[in-house]
PDB file of C-alpha atoms and ligand atoms in Angstrom:
ATOM      1  CA  UNK Z 738      -0.009   0.284  -0.166  1.00 82.00           C
ATOM      2  CA  UNK Z 739       1.526   3.461  -0.613  1.00 93.00           C
ATOM      3  CA  UNK Z 740       0.363   6.318   0.884  1.00 96.00           C
ATOM      4  CA  UNK Z 741       0.973  10.050   0.820  1.00 97.00           C
ATOM      5  CA  UNK Z 742      -0.582  12.348   3.802  1.00 97.00           C
ATOM      6  CA  UNK Z 743      -0.902  15.830   3.383  1.00 97.00           C
ATOM      7  CA  UNK Z 744       1.627  16.414   0.475  1.00 97.00           C
ATOM      8  CA  UNK Z 745       2.616  20.449  -0.414  1.00 97.00           C
ATOM      9  CA  UNK Z 746       4.880  21.647  -2.299  1.00 98.00           C
ATOM     10  CA  UNK Z 747       6.330  25.606  -2.387  1.00 97.00           C
ATOM     11  CA  UNK Z 748       8.604  26.518  -4.992  1.00 96.00           C
ATOM     12  CA  UNK Z 749      10.202  29.854  -4.174  1.00 96.00           C
ATOM     13  CA  UNK Z 750       6.297  31.861  -3.619  1.00 95.00           C
ATOM     14  CA  UNK Z 751       4.419  29.840  -5.499  1.00 96.00           C
ATOM     15  CA  UNK Z 752       2.235  26.949  -4.099  1.00 97.00           C
ATOM     16  CA  UNK Z 753       2.224  23.939  -7.039  1.00 97.00           C
ATOM     17  CA  UNK Z 754       0.294  22.084  -4.618  1.00 97.00           C
ATOM     18  CA  UNK Z 755      -0.174  21.780  -0.444  1.00 96.00           C
ATOM     19  CA  UNK Z 756      -2.285  19.215   1.069  1.00 96.00           C
ATOM     20  CA  UNK Z 757      -2.609  16.556  -1.543  1.00 98.00           C
ATOM     21  CA  UNK Z 758      -3.632  12.761   0.395  1.00 98.00           C
ATOM     22  CA  UNK Z 759      -2.966  10.107  -1.820  1.00 98.00           C
ATOM     23  CA  UNK Z 760      -3.799   6.503  -0.896  1.00 97.00           C
ATOM     24  CA  UNK Z 761      -3.320   3.203  -3.621  1.00 97.00           C
ATOM     25  CA  UNK Z 762      -3.966   0.202  -3.061  1.00 95.00           C
ATOM     26  CA  UNK Z 763      -1.502  -2.578  -4.959  1.00 94.00           C
ATOM     27  CA  UNK Z 764      -1.954  -3.510  -8.031  1.00 95.00           C
ATOM     28  CA  UNK Z 765      -4.297  -0.112  -8.535  1.00 97.00           C
ATOM     29  CA  UNK Z 766      -3.557   1.841 -11.222  1.00 97.00           C
ATOM     30  CA  UNK Z 767      -4.775   5.377 -10.775  1.00 98.00           C
ATOM     31  CA  UNK Z 768      -3.879   8.122 -14.035  1.00 98.00           C
ATOM     32  CA  UNK Z 769      -3.313  11.651 -12.787  1.00 98.00           C
ATOM     33  CA  UNK Z 770      -5.010  14.774 -15.645  1.00 98.00           C
ATOM     34  CA  UNK Z 771      -5.471  17.951 -15.616  1.00 97.00           C
ATOM     35  CA  UNK Z 772      -4.175  21.075 -18.069  1.00 96.00           C
ATOM     36  CA  UNK Z 773      -0.760  21.978 -17.979  1.00 94.00           C
ATOM     37  CA  UNK Z 774       1.344  23.219 -15.319  1.00 93.00           C
ATOM     38  CA  UNK Z 775      -0.679  22.167 -12.346  1.00 95.00           C
ATOM     39  CA  UNK Z 776       2.480  20.323 -10.483  1.00 96.00           C
ATOM     40  CA  UNK Z 777       1.345  16.918 -12.166  1.00 97.00           C
ATOM     41  CA  UNK Z 778       4.582  16.373 -12.908  1.00 97.00           C
ATOM     42  CA  UNK Z 779       6.164  17.694  -9.523  1.00 97.00           C
ATOM     43  CA  UNK Z 780       3.834  15.191  -7.561  1.00 97.00           C
ATOM     44  CA  UNK Z 781       5.287  12.653  -9.292  1.00 97.00           C
ATOM     45  CA  UNK Z 782       8.976  13.821  -8.149  1.00 96.00           C
ATOM     46  CA  UNK Z 783       7.806  14.432  -5.246  1.00 96.00           C
ATOM     47  CA  UNK Z 784       7.023  10.709  -4.237  1.00 95.00           C
ATOM     48  CA  UNK Z 785      10.647   9.602  -5.525  1.00 90.00           C
ATOM     49  CA  UNK Z 786      12.759  12.575  -4.139  1.00 92.00           C
ATOM     50  CA  UNK Z 787      14.200  13.693  -7.149  1.00 94.00           C
ATOM     51  CA  UNK Z 788      12.043  16.804  -5.828  1.00 95.00           C
ATOM     52  CA  UNK Z 789      11.708  17.312  -1.640  1.00 95.00           C
ATOM     53  CA  UNK Z 790       7.975  18.574  -1.128  1.00 97.00           C
ATOM     54  CA  UNK Z 791       7.678  20.947   1.925  1.00 97.00           C
ATOM     55  CA  UNK Z 792       6.009  18.977   3.999  1.00 97.00           C
ATOM     56  CA  UNK Z 793       4.330  15.830   4.087  1.00 97.00           C
ATOM     57  CA  UNK Z 794       4.625  11.791   4.705  1.00 97.00           C
ATOM     58  CA  UNK Z 795       4.925   9.013   2.303  1.00 96.00           C
ATOM     59  CA  UNK Z 796       4.383   5.466   2.948  1.00 95.00           C
ATOM     60  CA  UNK Z 797       5.542   2.332   0.668  1.00 94.00           C
ATOM     61  CA  UNK Z 798       5.802  -1.012   2.306  1.00 90.00           C
ATOM     62  CA  UNK Z 799       7.561  -0.834   5.574  1.00 91.00           C
ATOM     63  CA  UNK Z 800       8.956   2.440   4.908  1.00 92.00           C
ATOM     64  CA  UNK Z 801       7.494   5.936   6.225  1.00 93.00           C
ATOM     65  CA  UNK Z 802       9.235   8.862   5.857  1.00 94.00           C
ATOM     66  CA  UNK Z 803       8.119  12.794   6.691  1.00 94.00           C
ATOM     67  CA  UNK Z 804       9.645  14.497   3.522  1.00 93.00           C
ATOM     68  CA  UNK Z 805      11.395  16.923   5.268  1.00 89.00           C
ATOM     69  CA  UNK Z 806      13.178  15.370   7.373  1.00 91.00           C
ATOM     70  CA  UNK Z 807      13.620  11.455   5.635  1.00 92.00           C
ATOM     71  CA  UNK Z 808      17.756  10.618   5.789  1.00 92.00           C
ATOM     72  CA  UNK Z 809      19.297   9.794   2.814  1.00 91.00           C
ATOM     73  CA  UNK Z 810      18.943   5.770   3.546  1.00 91.00           C
ATOM     74  CA  UNK Z 811      15.282   6.390   3.626  1.00 91.00           C
ATOM     75  CA  UNK Z 812      15.241   7.976   0.102  1.00 91.00           C
ATOM     76  CA  UNK Z 813      17.338   5.263  -1.047  1.00 87.00           C
ATOM     77  CA  UNK Z 814      15.270   2.898   0.386  1.00 88.00           C
ATOM     78  CA  UNK Z 815      12.625   4.757  -0.830  1.00 89.00           C
ATOM     79  CA  UNK Z 816      13.637   4.589  -4.084  1.00 86.00           C
ATOM     80  CA  UNK Z 817      14.560   0.836  -4.233  1.00 86.00           C
ATOM     81  CA  UNK Z 818      10.612   0.768  -4.036  1.00 90.00           C
ATOM     82  CA  UNK Z 819       9.802   3.512  -6.829  1.00 93.00           C
ATOM     83  CA  UNK Z 820      10.511   2.910 -10.443  1.00 92.00           C
ATOM     84  CA  UNK Z 821      10.439   6.068 -11.953  1.00 94.00           C
ATOM     85  CA  UNK Z 822       9.118   6.109 -16.158  1.00 95.00           C
ATOM     86  CA  UNK Z 823      10.181   9.774 -17.851  1.00 94.00           C
ATOM     87  CA  UNK Z 824       9.586  11.654 -21.052  1.00 92.00           C
ATOM     88  CA  UNK Z 825      13.064  11.950 -22.453  1.00 90.00           C
ATOM     89  CA  UNK Z 826      13.293   8.298 -21.047  1.00 90.00           C
ATOM     90  CA  UNK Z 827      16.915   9.658 -19.412  1.00 91.00           C
ATOM     91  CA  UNK Z 828      18.468   6.491 -20.716  1.00 96.00           C
ATOM     92  CA  UNK Z 829      22.623   6.862 -20.702  1.00 96.00           C
ATOM     93  CA  UNK Z 830      23.263   7.401 -24.053  1.00 97.00           C
ATOM     94  CA  UNK Z 831      27.287   5.362 -23.858  1.00 97.00           C
ATOM     95  CA  UNK Z 832      25.346   2.408 -22.444  1.00 97.00           C
ATOM     96  CA  UNK Z 833      23.438   0.108 -24.454  1.00 98.00           C
ATOM     97  CA  UNK Z 834      20.149  -1.110 -24.385  1.00 98.00           C
ATOM     98  CA  UNK Z 835      21.297  -4.415 -21.797  1.00 98.00           C
ATOM     99  CA  UNK Z 836      23.434  -1.790 -19.572  1.00 97.00           C
ATOM    100  CA  UNK Z 837      20.889   1.098 -18.903  1.00 97.00           C
ATOM    101  CA  UNK Z 838      18.110  -1.973 -17.318  1.00 97.00           C
ATOM    102  CA  UNK Z 839      21.126  -3.801 -15.794  1.00 97.00           C
ATOM    103  CA  UNK Z 840      22.439  -0.497 -14.135  1.00 95.00           C
ATOM    104  CA  UNK Z 841      20.216  -0.129 -11.899  1.00 90.00           C
ATOM    105  CA  UNK Z 842      20.508  -3.666 -10.469  1.00 92.00           C
ATOM    106  CA  UNK Z 843      23.552  -3.260  -9.791  1.00 93.00           C
ATOM    107  CA  UNK Z 844      23.966   0.083  -8.256  1.00 88.00           C
ATOM    108  CA  UNK Z 845      20.085  -0.518  -7.032  1.00 84.00           C
ATOM    109  CA  UNK Z 846      19.751  -3.508  -5.492  1.00 85.00           C
ATOM    110  CA  UNK Z 847      23.442  -4.473  -5.615  1.00 89.00           C
ATOM    111  CA  UNK Z 848      23.687  -7.331  -8.126  1.00 94.00           C
ATOM    112  CA  UNK Z 849      26.736  -9.285  -9.276  1.00 96.00           C
ATOM    113  CA  UNK Z 850      27.424  -8.262 -13.457  1.00 96.00           C
ATOM    114  CA  UNK Z 851      25.961 -11.117 -14.338  1.00 96.00           C
ATOM    115  CA  UNK Z 852      23.508 -11.797 -13.069  1.00 96.00           C
ATOM    116  CA  UNK Z 853      21.739  -8.342 -13.691  1.00 97.00           C
ATOM    117  CA  UNK Z 854      22.618  -8.699 -17.246  1.00 97.00           C
ATOM    118  CA  UNK Z 855      20.632 -12.270 -17.606  1.00 97.00           C
ATOM    119  CA  UNK Z 856      17.634 -10.682 -15.847  1.00 97.00           C
ATOM    120  CA  UNK Z 857      18.229  -7.418 -18.105  1.00 97.00           C
ATOM    121  CA  UNK Z 858      18.358  -9.918 -21.555  1.00 97.00           C
ATOM    122  CA  UNK Z 859      14.625 -11.100 -19.611  1.00 97.00           C
ATOM    123  CA  UNK Z 860      13.436  -8.360 -19.486  1.00 97.00           C
ATOM    124  CA  UNK Z 861      14.372  -7.443 -23.045  1.00 97.00           C
ATOM    125  CA  UNK Z 862      12.723 -10.802 -24.133  1.00 97.00           C
ATOM    126  CA  UNK Z 863       9.699  -9.917 -22.303  1.00 95.00           C
ATOM    127  CA  UNK Z 864       9.215  -6.440 -23.960  1.00 95.00           C
ATOM    128  CA  UNK Z 865       9.948  -7.437 -26.922  1.00 95.00           C
ATOM    129  CA  UNK Z 866      13.294  -6.169 -27.711  1.00 97.00           C
ATOM    130  CA  UNK Z 867      15.451  -8.684 -27.322  1.00 97.00           C
ATOM    131  CA  UNK Z 868      17.416  -9.188 -29.915  1.00 97.00           C
ATOM    132  CA  UNK Z 869      18.607  -5.116 -29.557  1.00 97.00           C
ATOM    133  CA  UNK Z 870      20.179  -5.635 -26.116  1.00 97.00           C
ATOM    134  CA  UNK Z 871      23.846  -4.532 -27.408  1.00 97.00           C
ATOM    135  CA  UNK Z 872      21.419  -1.537 -29.190  1.00 98.00           C
ATOM    136  CA  UNK Z 873      22.930   2.565 -27.981  1.00 98.00           C
ATOM    137  CA  UNK Z 874      20.005   4.614 -27.426  1.00 97.00           C
ATOM    138  CA  UNK Z 875      20.812   6.359 -30.215  1.00 97.00           C
ATOM    139  CA  UNK Z 876      20.179   2.941 -32.735  1.00 97.00           C
ATOM    140  CA  UNK Z 877      16.919   2.567 -31.021  1.00 97.00           C
ATOM    141  CA  UNK Z 878      13.663   4.478 -31.780  1.00 95.00           C
ATOM    142  CA  UNK Z 879      11.978   6.743 -29.565  1.00 95.00           C
ATOM    143  CA  UNK Z 880       9.717   4.277 -28.872  1.00 95.00           C
ATOM    144  CA  UNK Z 881      11.741   1.779 -28.093  1.00 96.00           C
ATOM    145  CA  UNK Z 882      14.235   4.160 -26.155  1.00 96.00           C
ATOM    146  CA  UNK Z 883      11.174   4.101 -23.734  1.00 95.00           C
ATOM    147  CA  UNK Z 884      10.185   0.841 -23.604  1.00 96.00           C
ATOM    148  CA  UNK Z 885      13.621   0.272 -22.258  1.00 97.00           C
ATOM    149  CA  UNK Z 886      13.326   3.036 -19.957  1.00 96.00           C
ATOM    150  CA  UNK Z 887       9.708   1.531 -18.694  1.00 96.00           C
ATOM    151  CA  UNK Z 888      12.456  -2.365 -18.834  1.00 96.00           C
ATOM    152  CA  UNK Z 889      15.306  -0.481 -16.769  1.00 94.00           C
ATOM    153  CA  UNK Z 890      11.754   0.665 -14.058  1.00 93.00           C
ATOM    154  CA  UNK Z 891      10.337  -3.297 -13.947  1.00 93.00           C
ATOM    155  CA  UNK Z 892      13.525  -4.984 -13.248  1.00 93.00           C
ATOM    156  CA  UNK Z 893      13.372  -3.209  -9.786  1.00 89.00           C
ATOM    157  CA  UNK Z 894      10.525  -4.930  -9.527  1.00 91.00           C
ATOM    158  CA  UNK Z 895       9.521  -1.437  -7.665  1.00 91.00           C
ATOM    159  CA  UNK Z 896       6.236  -2.363  -5.329  1.00 93.00           C
ATOM    160  CA  UNK Z 897       5.348   1.171  -7.418  1.00 96.00           C
ATOM    161  CA  UNK Z 898       5.689   2.382 -10.854  1.00 96.00           C
ATOM    162  CA  UNK Z 899       5.761   6.391 -11.321  1.00 97.00           C
ATOM    163  CA  UNK Z 900       4.946   7.611 -14.739  1.00 97.00           C
ATOM    164  CA  UNK Z 901       5.352  11.094 -15.837  1.00 97.00           C
ATOM    165  CA  UNK Z 902       4.293  11.833 -19.346  1.00 95.00           C
ATOM    166  CA  UNK Z 903       5.806   8.371 -20.813  1.00 95.00           C
ATOM    167  CA  UNK Z 904       4.719   9.228 -24.706  1.00 95.00           C
ATOM    168  CA  UNK Z 905       4.721  12.802 -24.449  1.00 93.00           C
ATOM    169  CA  UNK Z 906       7.822  12.891 -26.613  1.00 91.00           C
ATOM    170  CA  UNK Z 907       7.075  10.745 -28.770  1.00 92.00           C
ATOM    171  CA  UNK Z 908       6.284  11.000 -32.476  1.00 90.00           C
ATOM    172  CA  UNK Z 909       2.595   9.799 -32.335  1.00 90.00           C
ATOM    173  CA  UNK Z 910       3.744   6.488 -34.547  1.00 90.00           C
ATOM    174  CA  UNK Z 911       5.845   4.845 -31.555  1.00 92.00           C
ATOM    175  CA  UNK Z 912       2.379   5.905 -29.259  1.00 93.00           C
ATOM    176  CA  UNK Z 913       0.993   2.677 -29.219  1.00 93.00           C
ATOM    177  CA  UNK Z 914       3.544   0.058 -28.035  1.00 93.00           C
ATOM    178  CA  UNK Z 915       4.458   2.533 -24.971  1.00 94.00           C
ATOM    179  CA  UNK Z 916       1.102   2.164 -24.283  1.00 94.00           C
ATOM    180  CA  UNK Z 917       0.693  -1.468 -24.795  1.00 94.00           C
ATOM    181  CA  UNK Z 918       4.120  -2.104 -23.131  1.00 95.00           C
ATOM    182  CA  UNK Z 919       2.222  -0.011 -19.901  1.00 95.00           C
ATOM    183  CA  UNK Z 920      -1.166  -2.250 -20.437  1.00 93.00           C
ATOM    184  CA  UNK Z 921       0.515  -4.963 -20.459  1.00 93.00           C
ATOM    185  CA  UNK Z 922       2.052  -4.242 -17.191  1.00 94.00           C
ATOM    186  CA  UNK Z 923      -1.484  -3.313 -15.980  1.00 93.00           C
ATOM    187  CA  UNK Z 924      -2.641  -6.853 -16.447  1.00 92.00           C
ATOM    188  CA  UNK Z 925       0.154  -8.276 -13.940  1.00 92.00           C
ATOM    189  CA  UNK Z 926      -1.035  -5.952 -11.515  1.00 93.00           C
ATOM    190  CA  UNK Z 927       2.198  -4.229 -10.787  1.00 95.00           C
ATOM    191  CA  UNK Z 928       0.451  -0.303  -8.955  1.00 97.00           C
ATOM    192  CA  UNK Z 929       1.218   2.208 -10.810  1.00 97.00           C
ATOM    193  CA  UNK Z 930       0.587   6.317 -10.918  1.00 98.00           C
ATOM    194  CA  UNK Z 931       0.462   7.470 -13.800  1.00 98.00           C
ATOM    195  CA  UNK Z 932       0.478  11.058 -15.774  1.00 98.00           C
ATOM    196  CA  UNK Z 933      -0.242  11.125 -18.837  1.00 95.00           C
ATOM    197  CA  UNK Z 934      -2.443  12.738 -21.398  1.00 93.00           C
ATOM    198  CA  UNK Z 935      -3.548  10.015 -23.441  1.00 93.00           C
ATOM    199  CA  UNK Z 936      -7.329   9.759 -22.153  1.00 94.00           C
ATOM    200  CA  UNK Z 937      -8.427   7.023 -23.723  1.00 92.00           C
ATOM    201  CA  UNK Z 938      -5.663   5.172 -22.064  1.00 93.00           C
ATOM    202  CA  UNK Z 939      -7.030   6.609 -18.856  1.00 95.00           C
ATOM    203  CA  UNK Z 940     -10.094   5.434 -19.860  1.00 94.00           C
ATOM    204  CA  UNK Z 941      -9.574   2.075 -21.243  1.00 92.00           C
ATOM    205  CA  UNK Z 942      -7.080   1.359 -18.010  1.00 93.00           C
ATOM    206  CA  UNK Z 943      -7.013   3.231 -15.220  1.00 96.00           C
ATOM    207  CA  UNK Z 944      -8.346   1.801 -11.829  1.00 96.00           C
ATOM    208  CA  UNK Z 945      -9.320   5.687 -11.380  1.00 98.00           C
ATOM    209  CA  UNK Z 946      -8.729   8.859 -12.500  1.00 98.00           C
ATOM    210  CA  UNK Z 947      -7.869  12.439 -10.750  1.00 98.00           C
ATOM    211  CA  UNK Z 948      -8.370  15.374 -12.300  1.00 98.00           C
ATOM    212  CA  UNK Z 949      -5.863  17.926 -10.642  1.00 98.00           C
ATOM    213  CA  UNK Z 950      -6.733  21.855 -10.974  1.00 97.00           C
ATOM    214  CA  UNK Z 951      -5.240  25.020  -8.404  1.00 95.00           C
ATOM    215  CA  UNK Z 952      -3.231  23.295  -6.804  1.00 93.00           C
ATOM    216  CA  UNK Z 953      -5.061  20.031  -5.130  1.00 96.00           C
ATOM    217  CA  UNK Z 954      -7.470  16.934  -6.478  1.00 97.00           C
ATOM    218  CA  UNK Z 955     -10.419  18.696  -7.868  1.00 98.00           C
ATOM    219  CA  UNK Z 956     -12.256  15.719  -8.543  1.00 98.00           C
ATOM    220  CA  UNK Z 957     -11.279  11.461  -8.606  1.00 98.00           C
ATOM    221  CA  UNK Z 958     -13.168   8.309  -9.600  1.00 98.00           C
ATOM    222  CA  UNK Z 959     -13.408   5.955 -11.599  1.00 98.00           C
ATOM    223  CA  UNK Z 960     -12.246   6.506 -15.854  1.00 97.00           C
ATOM    224  CA  UNK Z 961     -16.728   6.324 -16.367  1.00 97.00           C
ATOM    225  CA  UNK Z 962     -17.231   8.388 -14.166  1.00 97.00           C
ATOM    226  CA  UNK Z 963     -15.321  11.182 -14.710  1.00 98.00           C
ATOM    227  CA  UNK Z 964     -15.309  10.833 -18.832  1.00 97.00           C
ATOM    228  CA  UNK Z 965     -18.993  10.145 -17.921  1.00 96.00           C
ATOM    229  CA  UNK Z 966     -19.995  11.910 -15.180  1.00 96.00           C
ATOM    230  CA  UNK Z 967     -18.315  14.626 -14.307  1.00 97.00           C
ATOM    231  CA  UNK Z 968     -18.669  17.134 -11.644  1.00 97.00           C
ATOM    232  CA  UNK Z 969     -16.711  20.541 -11.527  1.00 98.00           C
ATOM    233  CA  UNK Z 970     -16.661  22.944 -13.952  1.00 97.00           C
ATOM    234  CA  UNK Z 971     -12.669  22.833 -14.392  1.00 97.00           C
ATOM    235  CA  UNK Z 972     -13.053  19.200 -15.380  1.00 97.00           C
ATOM    236  CA  UNK Z 973     -15.878  19.926 -17.780  1.00 97.00           C
ATOM    237  CA  UNK Z 974     -14.251  22.727 -19.570  1.00 97.00           C
ATOM    238  CA  UNK Z 975     -10.878  20.485 -19.089  1.00 97.00           C
ATOM    239  CA  UNK Z 976     -12.275  17.850 -20.993  1.00 96.00           C
ATOM    240  CA  UNK Z 977     -13.695  20.278 -23.837  1.00 95.00           C
ATOM    241  CA  UNK Z 978     -10.936  20.989 -24.433  1.00 94.00           C
ATOM    242  CA  UNK Z 979      -9.047  18.113 -24.772  1.00 92.00           C
ATOM    243  CA  UNK Z 980     -11.968  16.850 -27.045  1.00 86.00           C
ATOM    244  CA  UNK Z 981     -13.493  15.032 -24.845  1.00 85.00           C
ATOM    245  CA  UNK Z 982     -16.988  16.614 -23.849  1.00 75.00           C
TER     246      UNK Z 982
HETATM  247  N1  ATP A 869      12.450  23.344 -10.544  1.00 73.00           N
HETATM  248  C1  ATP A 869      11.333  24.299 -10.609  1.00 73.00           C
HETATM  249  N2  ATP A 869      11.640  25.556 -10.644  1.00 73.00           N
HETATM  250  C2  ATP A 869      10.804  26.346 -10.714  1.00 73.00           C
HETATM  251  N3  ATP A 869       9.282  26.261 -10.670  1.00 73.00           N
HETATM  252  C3  ATP A 869       9.444  25.068 -10.959  1.00 73.00           C
HETATM  253  C4  ATP A 869      10.244  23.797 -10.545  1.00 73.00           C
HETATM  254  N4  ATP A 869       9.554  22.252 -11.642  1.00 73.00           N
HETATM  255  C5  ATP A 869       8.268  22.810 -11.898  1.00 73.00           C
HETATM  256  N5  ATP A 869       8.640  23.816 -11.600  1.00 73.00           N
HETATM  257  C6  ATP A 869       6.570  24.907 -11.710  1.00 73.00           C
HETATM  258  O1  ATP A 869       5.863  24.543 -11.083  1.00 73.00           O
HETATM  259  C7  ATP A 869       4.510  24.080 -12.187  1.00 73.00           C
HETATM  260  C8  ATP A 869       4.330  22.746 -11.792  1.00 73.00           C
HETATM  261  O2  ATP A 869       5.029  22.000 -13.570  1.00 73.00           O
HETATM  262  P1  ATP A 869       4.818  20.732 -13.233  1.00 73.00           P
HETATM  263  O3  ATP A 869       5.608  20.376 -14.364  1.00 73.00           O
HETATM  264  O4  ATP A 869       4.392  19.933 -12.487  1.00 73.00           O
HETATM  265  O5  ATP A 869       3.466  21.345 -14.078  1.00 73.00           O
HETATM  266  P2  ATP A 869       2.675  19.960 -14.539  1.00 73.00           P
HETATM  267  O6  ATP A 869       1.310  19.876 -14.504  1.00 73.00           O
HETATM  268  O7  ATP A 869       3.645  18.662 -15.099  1.00 73.00           O
HETATM  269  O8  ATP A 869       2.051  20.268 -16.306  1.00 73.00           O
HETATM  270  P3  ATP A 869       2.531  19.834 -17.592  1.00 73.00           P
HETATM  271  O9  ATP A 869       1.620  18.974 -18.400  1.00 73.00           O
HETATM  272  O10 ATP A 869       2.815  21.102 -18.764  1.00 73.00           O
HETATM  273  O11 ATP A 869       3.586  18.821 -17.508  1.00 73.00           O
HETATM  274  C9  ATP A 869       4.882  24.926 -14.204  1.00 73.00           C
HETATM  275  O12 ATP A 869       4.578  26.365 -13.494  1.00 73.00           O
HETATM  276  C10 ATP A 869       6.669  25.259 -13.560  1.00 73.00           C
HETATM  277  O13 ATP A 869       6.791  26.230 -14.205  1.00 73.00           O
END
């Protein structure tokens, strides 16, 4: 179980969000939608301490930390339980696809190189890139690079996968393959917190959709509730802007 309590983040004088509470059950797929600049990416970044929240408490399994008081050891323990998939893939350009996936197992989990590469090859097979292990990122398409980015997060077998707009940097032709892989993870009951502008994904794959705006969670519910029967005028406006209602 993942529990986020009273999460608040400011940049200088600007409060990006405040008092966010979110509990995610094991295997649940939560998708956060909302207008640009409302702090969706910042929320994910605060959950695995790429940013430090100004207030808040995070519980992930047996790790429970205050944002402001977390020790380095606690932050590392929490990171081991969260895999992060970045918008721009964030692969190491000087490492092959297999090395990119193996790297986290070596540095985060302390595996030896042989074990890590064996596991990385299994992951490559699983994500349909079994023959691309020796390729450097520059020799892979955007969709393949992002699948490696997801494979890297999968390798850690984290309790929670965080996806920060995983398809927004992709050419449209590659979006489908990345969403299919995410869908596959969802069918395996991988717990996921996803920020995306892909409304179809939210509609078809999410267990719960959260609409974030004006520094808070304005409305949340099943995809049917959020897309079929929105209540808040800001959500209605947003849906019409993205062409849904
Ligand atoms: N490191 C930073 N320093 C100062 N301001 C920041 C920083 N990172 C983000 N912001 C600001 O915080 C706000 C929220 O940004 P964030 O990227 O989290 O929004 P978002 O909802 O994910 O937007 P989008 O959908 O466009 O990606 C924005 O106004 C952004 O400019």
